[in-house]
Amino acid sequence: MKRQAKPAAILRKAIPGKSFERRYLGLLGQAADREFMASSFELVDGSYRLKAGLDDKALKRLNGLAKAIKLNRGAVKTGPLILAILLGTVLLAFGLFFMNPVLERGLERGLEAAFGARAEVSALHLDLVRLRISIGSIAVADRDDPMTNLFQTGRIELGLNLASLLRGRIFIEEATAASIEAGTPRSSSGALPDSSARPKATMATGSAAPPLVDFENFDAKALLQREKARLGSAAAFAEAQKSYDEATTRWKDRYESSGKALASLDATSKKILVLDPRSIRTPSEALAAAADAKALIGNARDVVKETGTIVRGIGADAETATSLEKRARVAVDEDLAYLKSLVDPKSGTAAKALEPSIREILSDRAERWLVYGNRALEVGLKLKSTSGGGETGRKAASIRGRDVIFPSAALPRFRLGLLSSSFAMDGSEYAFELRDVSTEPDLVASPASLRLDIAKNGAKAGFEAVADLRALSAEAYSAKATAEGYPLDLGDSLSAVGIGGFSGIADGRLELRGEKDGSVAATGGLTVHEPSARGASGTLGKALAEAVASVDAVELHARYETLASGDDRFTIDTNLDAIVAKALRAVAEKYAKKAGDELAAAMRDWIGTELEGKLASKTALADLLAGARSDDQAAVSLDGRLGAKVAAFEARAKELGTGALKGIGSGLSLPKVKP
């Protein structure tokens, strides 16, 4: 007889209603199981009791569900609890004596791997109860300048996310820093043994600025001497000289050899050419003379061919050299126009002279921030490339029985939600926020962003940057900066244009965009209110100072672009040139024409005494060409005369032969034949 199934112990007792809902039905994952369990019980006096009369199949199914309920309750057991307490005690002791130094060194190594320079972390403390980390300070050296810190922080407080930590991920929800400084000096080198500084990318500077002219003390020869390196005339004349010299050298020996061959042929041919055909008495003598002349014609044809080749070759080279000489004389005109532009303020020379000084100022200010931006992008890409893909590549869990695994959202290995700092330094108030930095940017909804606000004595500046390293984004980073009411003092940066000092109140803007291929584009503008130019010297410096004093603001717009290939472009647009041209109009009318005439005279003297003399081989090449043409004509003439002699000798032979036949015929009598 088959044994009847018995219900499990937890099913035989009366179960309060709330307990039945929470501790029985609530622990079953499948809706069908919950419905079956509910249908197998009935509510009696506020408690649930197992229905009577259930068959063996239903009881077996209920017993299986009872086992699942017990497993899902996770009841605390004494053995595991004691083990957990012991493990917690060991971890606490490890944390107190060993964990903090280990974490401190681990953080230093991570920063050194990311930035390629030495990092120092001090006073790191992990609070496992509150899940917070405090750090006394962090300093990371600049890989390309080991005696300077890339950045240095004051005390930092970090709050960790428990859910991410339990899944083996680090999510810093919020961090605060007492202070953040960049470019601070170090007492020891921050270079790592296996990491060398990268060569600094040099920005293309283009041609150097033209010197500005002091009209009151103008010296045309001195200006010409100073500008010779920029003029193209000398190089153009040198190229023409080289062409003349090479052509003369190339054809001289061949011309002389051809002349000798022609002279030898001429000497050999004289005997034949002076022979009078009428002096020949026999046909055989005439034919022999014709044969000798024909032999000389072959040699004459070879000489004619050689002289013709030489004439054509010298002529082609002379034409090339002449065209280079013409180009050199065009360069003289262009150089003279350039020199005259230096004494004509309306030509735009003022702006060209100011551009290198302004570029140097902007480069000095902006280069450091471009370095920081590129370094941040470099670190972000390095973190992303070494992240290993987070949980995105995890194999999907298989489902067996009633233990259903509900997949959760993938998390990055490391994520910094917010790092903020607000502090005062050197009389300025700073507010700093860094958000959503991650080793797996594709697992974070927002790109990494940075915001910095600075205020001092009524002046304020703001900087916002976004770095998007997600796979679907083509743009690597973008930034926008504004400044308002900042005192500007350029010191002696404009001394090259005759201004000892320049100051004012500046408003500025900058927009920066970088692509993942390494190209960068930046546009910006600067407006200087209440401009003041001090310590002016020279004609232009004084005029510029007066012009600056007459306007309300000096405006400047600049654009910088660097391509992935490494080439870069820098352009400046400013109202300074118009200001200077207006101020120098009277000066130009008084001095410019006289200075231009003096420059033209100095230029003619230089060309005549130094450059024209370099074309001495021009005459030699012309003489060579004339001689080659003369030889060619002589060779052609000799060939023609020899040909005429051959014809004359052959005619004499024919004449003598005919006469001989007639003489023979007159001395013979033929016999008569009878019919």
XYZ file of C-alpha atoms in Angstrom, residues 124-610:
487
model
C 44.614 58.185 4.331
C 41.973 56.792 6.718
C 39.161 54.373 5.861
C 36.058 54.424 8.090
C 34.288 51.087 7.465
C 31.363 52.012 9.690
C 30.447 55.221 7.864
C 31.987 54.088 4.539
C 34.041 57.247 4.269
C 37.658 57.909 3.334
C 39.639 60.917 4.452
C 42.984 61.932 2.922
C 45.309 64.556 4.333
C 46.656 65.648 0.940
C 47.430 64.428 -2.576
C 50.260 65.732 -4.750
C 50.937 64.485 -8.305
C 54.054 65.655 -10.148
C 54.057 66.913 -13.711
C 55.565 64.246 -15.949
C 56.970 66.869 -18.334
C 58.220 69.166 -15.525
C 59.242 66.881 -12.626
C 60.058 69.750 -10.240
C 56.480 71.043 -10.459
C 53.236 69.476 -9.249
C 50.545 68.943 -11.843
C 48.078 69.447 -9.005
C 48.076 69.414 -5.203
C 45.089 69.182 -2.871
C 44.355 69.909 0.743
C 42.298 67.569 2.940
C 39.821 65.386 0.997
C 36.686 63.631 2.325
C 35.085 60.869 0.216
C 31.775 59.037 0.683
C 31.463 55.507 -0.769
C 28.331 53.834 -2.149
C 27.560 50.606 -0.238
C 25.632 48.874 -3.035
C 28.478 49.340 -5.504
C 31.060 48.297 -2.901
C 29.233 45.012 -2.268
C 29.437 44.290 -5.978
C 33.183 44.933 -6.082
C 32.854 48.384 -7.589
C 34.050 51.734 -6.239
C 31.508 54.536 -6.509
C 32.504 57.734 -4.736
C 29.173 59.490 -4.444
C 30.593 62.747 -3.157
C 34.031 64.104 -2.321
C 35.128 67.450 -0.963
C 38.588 69.022 -1.048
C 39.764 71.795 1.233
C 41.876 73.284 -1.585
C 43.209 72.481 -5.055
C 46.327 74.090 -6.529
C 48.103 73.643 -9.863
C 51.737 74.225 -10.760
C 53.110 74.295 -7.214
C 56.886 73.734 -6.830
C 58.305 70.460 -5.495
C 61.273 69.926 -3.208
C 62.302 66.733 -5.041
C 61.959 65.424 -8.567
C 58.691 63.699 -9.409
C 60.083 61.733 -12.359
C 59.580 57.959 -12.365
C 62.430 55.674 -13.494
C 60.370 54.098 -16.294
C 58.556 57.242 -17.418
C 60.286 59.985 -19.397
C 59.038 63.460 -20.197
C 57.486 63.844 -23.610
C 58.921 66.473 -25.945
C 56.922 69.665 -25.836
C 54.921 70.429 -28.952
C 56.120 73.701 -30.394
C 53.455 75.987 -31.715
C 54.095 77.227 -35.223
C 55.328 80.774 -34.961
C 55.366 81.617 -38.641
C 57.636 84.350 -39.887
C 59.165 86.720 -37.391
C 57.648 90.138 -36.977
C 58.900 92.954 -39.189
C 60.684 95.692 -37.269
C 58.830 98.928 -36.883
C 60.458 102.082 -38.156
C 61.355 105.151 -36.160
C 60.822 107.800 -38.849
C 62.563 110.546 -36.941
C 65.845 108.591 -36.988
C 65.366 106.733 -40.252
C 68.395 105.089 -41.920
C 67.541 103.339 -45.205
C 70.799 101.361 -45.400
C 70.467 100.193 -41.799
C 66.885 99.036 -42.427
C 67.981 97.235 -45.601
C 70.833 95.538 -43.754
C 68.492 94.473 -40.955
C 65.936 93.088 -43.401
C 68.255 91.206 -45.774
C 67.435 87.871 -44.158
C 63.758 88.365 -45.056
C 64.352 89.502 -48.651
C 64.149 87.096 -51.566
C 66.428 88.979 -53.971
C 69.718 87.499 -52.758
C 68.447 83.930 -52.992
C 66.923 84.574 -56.430
C 70.155 86.054 -57.794
C 72.115 83.175 -56.274
C 69.849 80.704 -58.066
C 70.347 82.526 -61.381
C 74.108 82.634 -60.775
C 74.146 78.906 -60.096
C 72.269 78.246 -63.325
C 74.718 80.339 -65.386
C 77.742 78.736 -63.703
C 76.493 75.183 -64.161
C 75.614 75.778 -67.821
C 79.041 77.274 -68.555
C 80.814 74.393 -66.828
C 78.602 71.798 -68.494
C 79.287 72.926 -72.099
C 82.762 74.489 -71.999
C 84.829 71.310 -72.457
C 82.473 69.906 -75.056
C 82.551 73.169 -77.001
C 86.351 73.197 -76.985
C 86.500 69.562 -78.105
C 84.086 70.281 -80.935
C 86.167 73.280 -81.993
C 89.298 71.146 -82.182
C 87.497 68.562 -84.309
C 86.286 71.312 -86.638
C 89.791 72.807 -86.938
C 91.284 69.382 -87.697
C 88.658 68.703 -90.350
C 89.200 72.118 -91.873
C 92.951 71.512 -92.102
C 92.458 68.065 -93.625
C 89.954 69.359 -96.157
C 92.124 72.182 -97.504
C 94.007 69.908 -99.954
C 90.763 68.716 -101.489
C 89.089 72.107 -101.423
C 91.986 73.875 -103.219
C 92.231 71.179 -105.922
C 90.953 72.530 -109.255
C 88.953 69.837 -111.088
C 90.163 71.203 -114.429
C 93.723 70.341 -113.490
C 92.829 66.648 -113.418
C 93.730 64.897 -116.689
C 92.342 61.404 -116.283
C 88.991 60.005 -115.161
C 90.683 57.815 -112.570
C 92.274 60.808 -110.903
C 88.914 62.601 -110.816
C 87.160 59.600 -109.298
C 89.887 59.224 -106.664
C 89.537 62.891 -105.698
C 85.747 62.457 -105.439
C 86.224 59.455 -103.145
C 88.547 61.426 -100.869
C 86.028 64.274 -100.679
C 83.209 61.848 -99.839
C 85.251 60.428 -96.951
C 85.700 63.928 -95.548
C 81.964 64.623 -95.888
C 81.251 61.810 -93.378
C 83.520 63.467 -90.824
C 81.999 66.857 -91.604
C 78.486 65.531 -90.963
C 79.599 64.245 -87.513
C 81.041 67.651 -86.674
C 77.846 69.388 -87.861
C 75.750 67.105 -85.660
C 77.920 67.809 -82.597
C 78.014 71.584 -83.102
C 74.240 71.634 -83.563
C 73.724 69.687 -80.336
C 75.996 72.074 -78.462
C 74.193 75.140 -79.814
C 70.783 73.767 -78.823
C 71.982 72.672 -75.359
C 73.673 75.960 -74.532
C 70.655 77.841 -75.857
C 68.227 75.896 -73.637
C 70.386 76.364 -70.537
C 70.840 80.050 -71.334
C 67.067 80.432 -71.627
C 66.570 78.771 -68.230
C 69.196 80.959 -66.596
C 67.701 84.063 -68.205
C 64.245 83.213 -66.849
C 65.749 82.820 -63.364
C 67.450 86.184 -63.765
C 64.116 87.748 -64.725
C 62.544 86.155 -61.680
C 65.335 87.599 -59.541
C 64.586 91.070 -60.854
C 60.910 90.568 -60.036
C 62.026 89.599 -56.518
C 63.897 92.899 -56.338
C 60.674 94.771 -57.055
C 58.797 92.687 -54.467
C 61.478 93.275 -51.842
C 61.430 96.987 -52.491
C 57.643 96.991 -52.080
C 58.038 95.124 -48.785
C 60.651 97.581 -47.518
C 58.427 100.489 -48.464
C 55.561 98.858 -46.547
C 57.676 99.147 -43.420
C 57.689 102.904 -43.788
C 53.982 103.034 -44.673
C 51.843 102.633 -41.534
C 48.751 102.133 -43.673
C 50.135 98.852 -45.039
C 49.177 96.765 -41.991
C 52.713 96.488 -40.670
C 51.609 97.552 -37.208
C 49.318 94.557 -36.831
C 51.970 92.169 -38.162
C 54.481 93.534 -35.703
C 52.065 93.287 -32.796
C 50.892 89.758 -33.635
C 53.989 87.858 -32.374
C 53.953 89.780 -29.090
C 50.246 89.148 -28.584
C 50.640 85.526 -29.647
C 53.409 85.044 -27.096
C 51.212 86.547 -24.378
C 48.237 84.371 -25.292
C 50.383 81.271 -25.710
C 51.979 81.788 -22.312
C 48.547 82.086 -20.675
C 46.762 79.409 -22.689
C 49.496 76.809 -23.115
C 49.260 75.669 -19.505
C 45.488 75.180 -19.774
C 45.838 73.336 -23.076
C 48.386 71.079 -21.380
C 45.984 70.402 -18.506
C 43.136 69.680 -20.911
C 45.186 67.272 -23.005
C 46.604 65.603 -19.889
C 43.098 65.089 -18.487
C 41.994 63.576 -21.805
C 45.074 61.345 -21.855
C 44.359 60.064 -18.336
C 40.693 59.480 -19.172
C 41.531 57.460 -22.269
C 44.136 55.471 -20.309
C 41.585 54.611 -17.612
C 39.077 53.595 -20.255
C 41.542 51.436 -22.196
C 42.598 49.496 -19.069
C 39.123 49.127 -17.569
C 38.450 45.660 -18.978
C 34.872 46.442 -19.931
C 33.197 46.323 -16.500
C 30.225 43.962 -16.322
C 29.203 44.363 -19.937
C 31.042 41.211 -20.990
C 29.694 38.961 -18.175
C 28.100 35.741 -19.350
C 24.354 35.682 -18.797
C 23.383 33.593 -15.785
C 21.412 30.446 -16.518
C 18.059 29.862 -14.768
C 17.457 26.592 -12.990
C 14.520 25.471 -10.947
C 12.980 28.144 -8.743
C 16.184 30.146 -8.082
C 15.562 32.973 -10.525
C 18.389 35.519 -10.959
C 17.195 39.000 -11.856
C 20.076 40.783 -13.692
C 20.966 44.244 -12.416
C 22.445 47.272 -14.222
C 26.155 47.071 -15.039
C 28.411 49.283 -12.952
C 31.847 50.749 -13.772
C 34.842 49.555 -11.775
C 35.428 53.093 -10.561
C 33.210 56.131 -10.568
C 33.558 59.526 -8.946
C 30.148 61.111 -8.668
C 31.200 64.523 -7.368
C 34.412 66.141 -6.192
C 33.867 69.664 -4.936
C 35.988 72.272 -3.263
C 35.464 75.817 -2.121
C 38.403 77.753 -0.721
C 40.194 81.103 -0.648
C 43.779 81.597 -1.817
C 45.811 84.747 -2.533
C 42.759 86.936 -2.036
C 40.620 84.993 -4.526
C 37.566 82.825 -3.852
C 37.521 79.484 -5.687
C 34.621 77.069 -6.263
C 35.452 73.756 -7.944
C 33.221 70.842 -9.066
C 34.251 67.656 -10.883
C 31.471 65.187 -11.801
C 31.027 61.700 -13.236
C 34.621 60.557 -13.761
C 34.607 56.836 -14.572
C 36.758 54.000 -15.883
C 33.851 52.907 -18.119
C 32.232 56.102 -19.467
C 29.671 54.123 -21.490
C 28.137 52.836 -18.224
C 27.513 56.365 -16.925
C 24.584 58.426 -18.159
C 26.455 61.748 -18.209
C 29.906 62.727 -19.510
C 32.600 63.902 -17.113
C 32.339 67.617 -16.399
C 34.319 70.305 -14.607
C 33.253 73.703 -13.336
C 35.500 76.350 -11.802
C 34.448 79.793 -10.571
C 36.884 82.457 -9.363
C 36.073 85.818 -7.815
C 38.392 88.560 -6.580
C 37.712 92.215 -5.751
C 34.628 92.431 -7.965
C 36.210 90.562 -10.872
C 34.910 87.113 -11.714
C 35.764 84.271 -14.031
C 34.064 81.011 -14.892
C 35.243 77.836 -16.574
C 33.108 74.896 -17.699
C 34.446 71.776 -19.412
C 32.903 68.513 -20.580
C 34.901 65.397 -21.514
C 32.808 62.798 -23.331
C 34.745 59.558 -23.829
C 31.687 57.460 -24.609
C 31.950 55.369 -27.773
C 29.121 57.136 -29.610
C 30.597 60.597 -29.083
C 32.978 62.009 -31.715
C 33.914 65.029 -29.619
C 36.437 64.311 -26.870
C 36.032 67.475 -24.842
C 34.728 71.010 -24.984
C 35.257 73.978 -22.714
C 33.991 77.496 -22.261
C 35.612 80.205 -20.168
C 34.557 83.761 -19.388
C 36.177 86.576 -17.444
C 34.823 89.950 -16.434
C 36.432 92.955 -14.783
C 39.946 91.538 -14.415
C 42.882 93.962 -14.135
C 45.282 93.375 -17.042
C 48.949 94.371 -16.993
C 51.201 93.097 -19.799
C 54.351 94.686 -18.391
C 56.983 95.111 -21.106
C 55.518 92.427 -23.397
C 54.964 95.038 -26.137
C 58.426 96.592 -25.919
C 59.140 95.381 -29.467
C 56.652 97.947 -30.770
C 57.894 100.780 -28.570
C 55.530 100.463 -25.590
C 57.074 100.000 -22.168
C 53.851 98.972 -20.408
C 50.214 98.248 -21.193
C 47.321 97.876 -18.740
C 43.529 98.030 -18.539
C 40.400 96.225 -17.336
C 39.750 93.070 -19.356
C 36.665 91.085 -20.291
C 37.347 87.859 -22.153
C 35.866 84.658 -23.492
C 37.276 81.370 -24.750
C 35.654 78.367 -26.408
C 37.672 75.192 -26.820
C 36.789 71.980 -28.631
C 38.874 68.819 -28.939
C 38.273 65.729 -31.060
C 39.321 62.173 -30.311
C 41.794 62.242 -33.216
C 43.848 64.873 -31.345
C 42.726 67.978 -33.239
C 41.900 71.077 -31.193
C 40.101 74.295 -32.123
C 39.879 77.354 -29.900
C 38.281 80.748 -30.444
C 38.406 83.655 -28.068
C 38.056 87.351 -27.664
C 39.413 90.020 -25.363
C 38.133 93.518 -24.725
C 40.373 95.834 -22.720
C 38.529 98.790 -21.205
C 40.335 101.910 -20.006
C 43.509 100.956 -21.949
C 46.734 102.699 -21.012
C 50.098 102.538 -22.816
C 53.141 103.683 -20.839
C 56.812 104.302 -21.534
C 56.336 104.904 -25.281
C 59.451 105.286 -27.427
C 60.040 105.760 -31.140
C 57.641 107.173 -33.703
C 55.276 104.211 -33.702
C 55.390 103.686 -29.947
C 54.444 107.299 -29.291
C 51.710 107.250 -31.926
C 50.374 103.967 -30.574
C 50.238 105.334 -27.035
C 48.303 108.386 -28.256
C 45.960 106.190 -30.298
C 45.253 103.869 -27.373
C 44.480 106.855 -25.168
C 41.907 108.085 -27.708
C 39.704 104.955 -27.703
C 37.384 103.476 -25.090
C 38.498 99.882 -25.599
C 41.005 97.728 -27.425
C 39.445 94.627 -28.968
C 41.132 91.425 -30.001
C 39.800 88.201 -31.501
C 41.997 85.131 -31.858
C 41.625 81.628 -33.236
C 43.932 78.685 -32.680
C 43.613 75.357 -34.454
C 45.832 72.298 -34.364
C 45.223 69.279 -36.585
C 45.775 65.618 -35.831
C 48.857 65.773 -38.069
C 50.463 68.265 -35.662
C 50.169 71.328 -37.881
C 48.640 74.378 -36.264
C 47.224 77.738 -37.315
C 46.938 80.924 -35.305
C 45.112 84.066 -36.433
C 44.483 87.410 -34.765
C 41.991 90.134 -35.624
C 42.264 93.404 -33.729
C 41.319 97.060 -34.032
C 44.868 98.116 -33.146
C 45.938 98.439 -36.772
C 43.111 100.866 -37.550
C 43.941 102.821 -34.400
C 47.620 103.048 -35.303
C 46.950 103.914 -38.958
C 44.786 106.824 -37.874
C 47.393 108.088 -35.421
C 50.250 107.759 -37.910
C 48.546 109.377 -40.884
C 50.285 112.712 -40.320
C 53.588 110.985 -39.612
C 53.290 108.964 -42.818
C 52.586 112.046 -44.918
C 55.671 113.727 -43.496
C 58.176 110.871 -43.604
C 56.947 107.934 -45.719
C 57.676 109.247 -49.265
C 61.157 110.461 -48.382
C 61.924 107.182 -46.621
C 60.630 105.221 -49.620
C 62.908 107.100 -52.038
C 65.895 106.505 -49.788
C 65.070 102.821 -49.632
C 64.855 102.578 -53.435
C 68.302 104.180 -53.765
C 69.774 101.858 -51.136
C 68.216 98.883 -52.896
C 69.678 99.866 -56.295
C 73.107 100.300 -54.761
C 72.924 96.882 -53.105
C 71.775 95.163 -56.294
C 74.450 96.853 -58.391
C 77.396 96.277 -56.083
C 76.622 92.872 -54.571
